[in-house]
Amino acid sequence: QKGFPVRLFEQASEFGEVGAGIQLGPNIFRVLEKVGLKDAILADAHVPPSQEMRNALTGDLVTNMPLGKDFIDRFGGQPYAVTHRADIHGTFLKACQGNDLITLETSRRVDSYNDTGDGVTVTLNNGETVKGRALIACDGMWSKIRERIVDDGKPRVSGHIAYRAVLKHDEVPKDLWRPDVVLWAGPRTHFVHYPLRRGEL
């Protein structure tokens, strides 16, 4: 929007479907509105009527938070929604592909960089060097750029394990399907489920 050309380096060989669900709070919708993508994200998302927490051992309701009009008004007209990560990535990708200032390049990994004071030079995994005004690193937990800037050591294993799954609506038993975001909390564990892709998943 400011007119700066952007080169995006993706280390994978293609832009593909990854991940499962992600919850989107009102703050992200403020950002999406500023870049003109709020409506596109909401077209694929599910806006749940409420969030609830249940006791995983007894099934009893611990608390319920309505996410309707009062919630949306409280956050300046911004909703709370859930979506598939591939859907939000797909919306971003389509927007980038439709912008002549953005170049998308796959099989490119930034191996190192040099801050030149008035810009930055990066070295890619194929040995190519690229000069630019700024470098934004979004290269994950094993980021070489983050390691150099923050230098807080390698990621530590926490002992927690997360499993993700996506099911079609008709694969979920009818008595268990809910339009809400539901958290079942128990000793050393929790389980979260919610609809995705307009309720199709």
Short mmCIF file of C-alpha atoms in Angstrom, two decimals:
data_model
loop_
_atom_site.label_atom_id
_atom_site.label_comp_id
_atom_site.label_asym_id
_atom_site.label_seq_id
_atom_site.Cartn_x
_atom_site.Cartn_y
_atom_site.Cartn_z
CA GLN A 1 0.00 0.00 0.00
CA LYS A 2 3.00 2.31 0.47
CA GLY A 3 4.35 1.46 -2.99
CA PHE A 4 7.40 -0.54 -1.96
CA PRO A 5 8.32 -3.52 -4.15
CA VAL A 6 8.48 -6.81 -2.21
CA ARG A 7 10.25 -10.08 -2.95
CA LEU A 8 8.90 -12.97 -0.91
CA PHE A 9 11.20 -15.98 -0.55
CA GLU A 10 9.40 -19.25 0.30
CA GLN A 11 11.67 -22.15 1.22
CA ALA A 12 9.13 -24.80 0.15
CA SER A 13 8.94 -25.78 -3.51
CA GLU A 14 5.31 -24.64 -3.78
CA PHE A 15 2.58 -22.85 -1.89
CA GLY A 16 0.49 -25.75 -0.58
CA GLU A 17 -2.19 -26.56 1.97
CA VAL A 18 -0.68 -26.85 5.44
CA GLY A 19 -1.95 -26.99 9.00
CA ALA A 20 -5.41 -27.20 10.44
CA GLY A 21 -7.59 -24.69 12.26
CA ILE A 22 -6.63 -21.30 13.63
CA GLN A 23 -8.60 -18.94 15.85
CA LEU A 24 -8.76 -15.29 14.79
CA GLY A 25 -9.45 -12.66 17.43
CA PRO A 26 -10.73 -9.12 16.86
CA ASN A 27 -7.21 -7.64 16.65
CA ILE A 28 -6.33 -9.62 13.51
CA PHE A 29 -9.51 -8.36 11.84
CA ARG A 30 -8.41 -4.76 12.46
CA VAL A 31 -5.23 -5.57 10.53
CA LEU A 32 -7.10 -7.46 7.79
CA GLU A 33 -9.45 -4.51 7.39
CA LYS A 34 -6.50 -2.14 6.89
CA VAL A 35 -5.09 -4.29 4.08
CA GLY A 36 -8.52 -4.88 2.53
CA LEU A 37 -8.75 -8.62 3.21
CA LYS A 38 -11.28 -8.83 6.06
CA ASP A 39 -14.27 -9.75 3.88
CA ALA A 40 -12.26 -12.32 1.91
CA ILE A 41 -11.11 -14.04 5.11
CA LEU A 42 -14.62 -14.03 6.56
CA ALA A 43 -16.01 -15.58 3.36
CA ASP A 44 -14.23 -18.85 4.23
CA ALA A 45 -14.28 -18.55 8.02
CA HIS A 46 -16.81 -19.68 10.62
CA VAL A 47 -18.02 -17.12 13.18
CA PRO A 48 -18.99 -19.16 16.25
CA PRO A 49 -21.87 -18.04 18.46
CA SER A 50 -19.82 -18.67 21.61
CA GLN A 51 -16.74 -20.13 23.23
CA GLU A 52 -17.11 -22.56 26.07
CA MET A 53 -14.93 -24.50 28.46
CA ARG A 54 -15.95 -27.89 29.80
CA ASN A 55 -14.53 -30.19 32.45
CA ALA A 56 -12.95 -33.05 30.48
CA LEU A 57 -13.58 -35.54 33.29
CA THR A 58 -17.23 -34.78 34.04
CA GLY A 59 -18.41 -32.97 30.91
CA ASP A 60 -19.78 -30.15 33.07
CA LEU A 61 -19.80 -26.62 31.66
CA VAL A 62 -17.16 -24.45 33.37
CA THR A 63 -17.86 -21.18 31.53
CA ASN A 64 -19.41 -19.81 28.36
CA MET A 65 -18.51 -16.61 26.51
CA PRO A 66 -21.06 -15.36 23.95
CA LEU A 67 -19.42 -14.01 20.77
CA GLY A 68 -22.43 -12.26 19.25
CA LYS A 69 -23.37 -8.61 18.84
CA ASP A 70 -22.31 -7.44 22.33
CA PHE A 71 -18.86 -9.00 21.86
CA ILE A 72 -18.45 -7.52 18.37
CA ASP A 73 -19.58 -4.06 19.57
CA ARG A 74 -17.16 -4.28 22.50
CA PHE A 75 -14.28 -4.75 20.05
CA GLY A 76 -15.16 -1.95 17.67
CA GLY A 77 -17.18 -4.00 15.20
CA GLN A 78 -14.58 -6.77 14.85
CA PRO A 79 -15.63 -10.43 15.17
CA TYR A 80 -14.04 -13.56 16.54
CA ALA A 81 -13.76 -16.31 13.92
CA VAL A 82 -12.09 -19.63 13.18
CA THR A 83 -10.67 -20.72 9.84
CA HIS A 84 -8.48 -23.32 8.17
CA ARG A 85 -4.86 -22.16 7.90
CA ALA A 86 -4.88 -23.08 4.20
CA ASP A 87 -7.86 -20.74 3.66
CA ILE A 88 -6.19 -17.73 5.26
CA HIS A 89 -2.91 -18.52 3.45
CA GLY A 90 -4.84 -18.89 0.18
CA THR A 91 -6.41 -15.45 0.64
CA PHE A 92 -3.00 -13.88 1.31
CA LEU A 93 -1.49 -15.70 -1.68
CA LYS A 94 -4.24 -14.55 -4.06
CA ALA A 95 -3.84 -10.96 -2.86
CA CYS A 96 -0.07 -11.12 -3.42
CA GLN A 97 -0.48 -12.67 -6.87
CA GLY A 98 -2.79 -9.81 -7.80
CA ASN A 99 -0.29 -7.12 -6.79
CA ASP A 100 2.35 -6.12 -9.36
CA LEU A 101 4.67 -4.89 -6.59
CA ILE A 102 4.97 -8.37 -5.04
CA THR A 103 7.17 -11.13 -6.48
CA LEU A 104 6.70 -14.65 -5.07
CA GLU A 105 9.67 -17.01 -5.32
CA THR A 106 9.65 -20.66 -4.18
CA SER A 107 12.58 -22.93 -3.24
CA ARG A 108 14.35 -19.88 -1.82
CA ARG A 109 15.77 -19.84 1.70
CA VAL A 110 17.64 -16.95 3.31
CA ASP A 111 20.82 -18.41 4.78
CA SER A 112 22.40 -15.17 6.02
CA TYR A 113 22.07 -11.41 5.88
CA ASN A 114 24.17 -8.28 6.28
CA ASP A 115 22.79 -5.03 7.71
CA THR A 116 24.33 -2.27 5.60
CA GLY A 117 22.96 0.61 7.68
CA ASP A 118 20.75 2.00 4.92
CA GLY A 119 19.42 -1.43 3.87
CA VAL A 120 20.16 -5.12 3.95
CA THR A 121 21.80 -7.73 1.74
CA VAL A 122 20.68 -11.35 2.03
CA THR A 123 22.35 -14.50 0.79
CA LEU A 124 20.01 -17.21 -0.47
CA ASN A 125 20.57 -20.97 -0.34
CA ASN A 126 21.58 -20.96 -4.03
CA GLY A 127 24.35 -18.41 -3.36
CA GLU A 128 22.43 -15.47 -4.88
CA THR A 129 22.65 -12.16 -3.03
CA VAL A 130 19.72 -9.77 -2.93
CA LYS A 131 19.72 -6.15 -1.75
CA GLY A 132 16.70 -4.47 -0.20
CA ARG A 133 15.47 -1.74 2.12
CA ALA A 134 14.42 -4.17 4.86
CA LEU A 135 14.24 -7.86 5.74
CA ILE A 136 11.21 -9.36 7.47
CA ALA A 137 11.87 -12.87 8.78
CA CYS A 138 8.94 -15.29 8.97
CA ASP A 139 10.96 -18.47 8.64
CA GLY A 140 9.73 -20.40 11.65
CA MET A 141 11.07 -21.96 14.81
CA TRP A 142 14.50 -22.76 13.34
CA SER A 143 14.95 -19.28 11.84
CA LYS A 144 18.59 -18.44 11.14
CA ILE A 145 17.69 -14.75 11.10
CA ARG A 146 15.94 -14.86 14.49
CA GLU A 147 18.87 -16.84 15.91
CA ARG A 148 21.25 -14.06 14.88
CA ILE A 149 19.07 -11.16 16.05
CA VAL A 150 17.68 -12.59 19.32
CA ASP A 151 20.35 -15.23 20.10
CA ASP A 152 18.19 -17.01 22.68
CA GLY A 153 19.38 -20.52 21.86
CA LYS A 154 17.76 -23.47 20.15
CA PRO A 155 14.08 -24.24 20.85
CA ARG A 156 13.59 -26.34 24.00
CA VAL A 157 11.33 -29.38 24.12
CA SER A 158 8.52 -28.55 26.55
CA GLY A 159 7.19 -32.07 26.97
CA HIS A 160 3.87 -31.06 25.44
CA ILE A 161 2.61 -32.75 22.28
CA ALA A 162 -0.08 -31.33 19.99
CA TYR A 163 -2.14 -33.39 17.57
CA ARG A 164 -4.27 -31.79 14.86
CA ALA A 165 -6.94 -33.34 12.69
CA VAL A 166 -9.53 -32.08 10.23
CA LEU A 167 -12.73 -34.04 9.67
CA LYS A 168 -15.57 -33.57 7.23
CA HIS A 169 -18.80 -32.47 8.91
CA ASP A 170 -20.53 -35.80 8.23
CA GLU A 171 -17.65 -37.73 9.89
CA VAL A 172 -18.40 -36.08 13.24
CA PRO A 173 -21.08 -37.83 15.37
CA LYS A 174 -24.21 -35.64 15.37
CA ASP A 175 -24.39 -35.50 19.17
CA LEU A 176 -20.82 -34.11 19.30
CA TRP A 177 -21.03 -31.49 16.53
CA ARG A 178 -21.26 -27.95 17.89
CA PRO A 179 -21.17 -24.53 16.20
CA ASP A 180 -19.12 -23.17 19.12
CA VAL A 181 -15.42 -23.21 19.95
CA VAL A 182 -15.25 -25.84 22.70
CA LEU A 183 -12.33 -26.48 25.06
CA TRP A 184 -12.35 -29.62 27.19
CA ALA A 185 -9.83 -29.09 30.04
CA GLY A 186 -8.41 -31.87 32.19
CA PRO A 187 -5.28 -32.84 34.11
CA ARG A 188 -2.21 -32.35 31.87
CA THR A 189 -4.37 -32.21 28.76
CA HIS A 190 -6.88 -30.22 26.78
CA PHE A 191 -8.91 -30.80 23.66
CA VAL A 192 -10.30 -28.07 21.40
CA HIS A 193 -12.74 -28.40 18.51
CA TYR A 194 -14.64 -26.02 16.28
CA PRO A 195 -16.12 -25.85 12.75
CA LEU A 196 -14.02 -24.73 9.79
CA ARG A 197 -14.65 -23.62 6.22
CA ARG A 198 -18.16 -22.24 6.77
CA GLY A 199 -19.02 -25.33 8.84
CA GLU A 200 -18.13 -27.87 6.13
CA LEU A 201 -15.24 -29.23 8.24
#
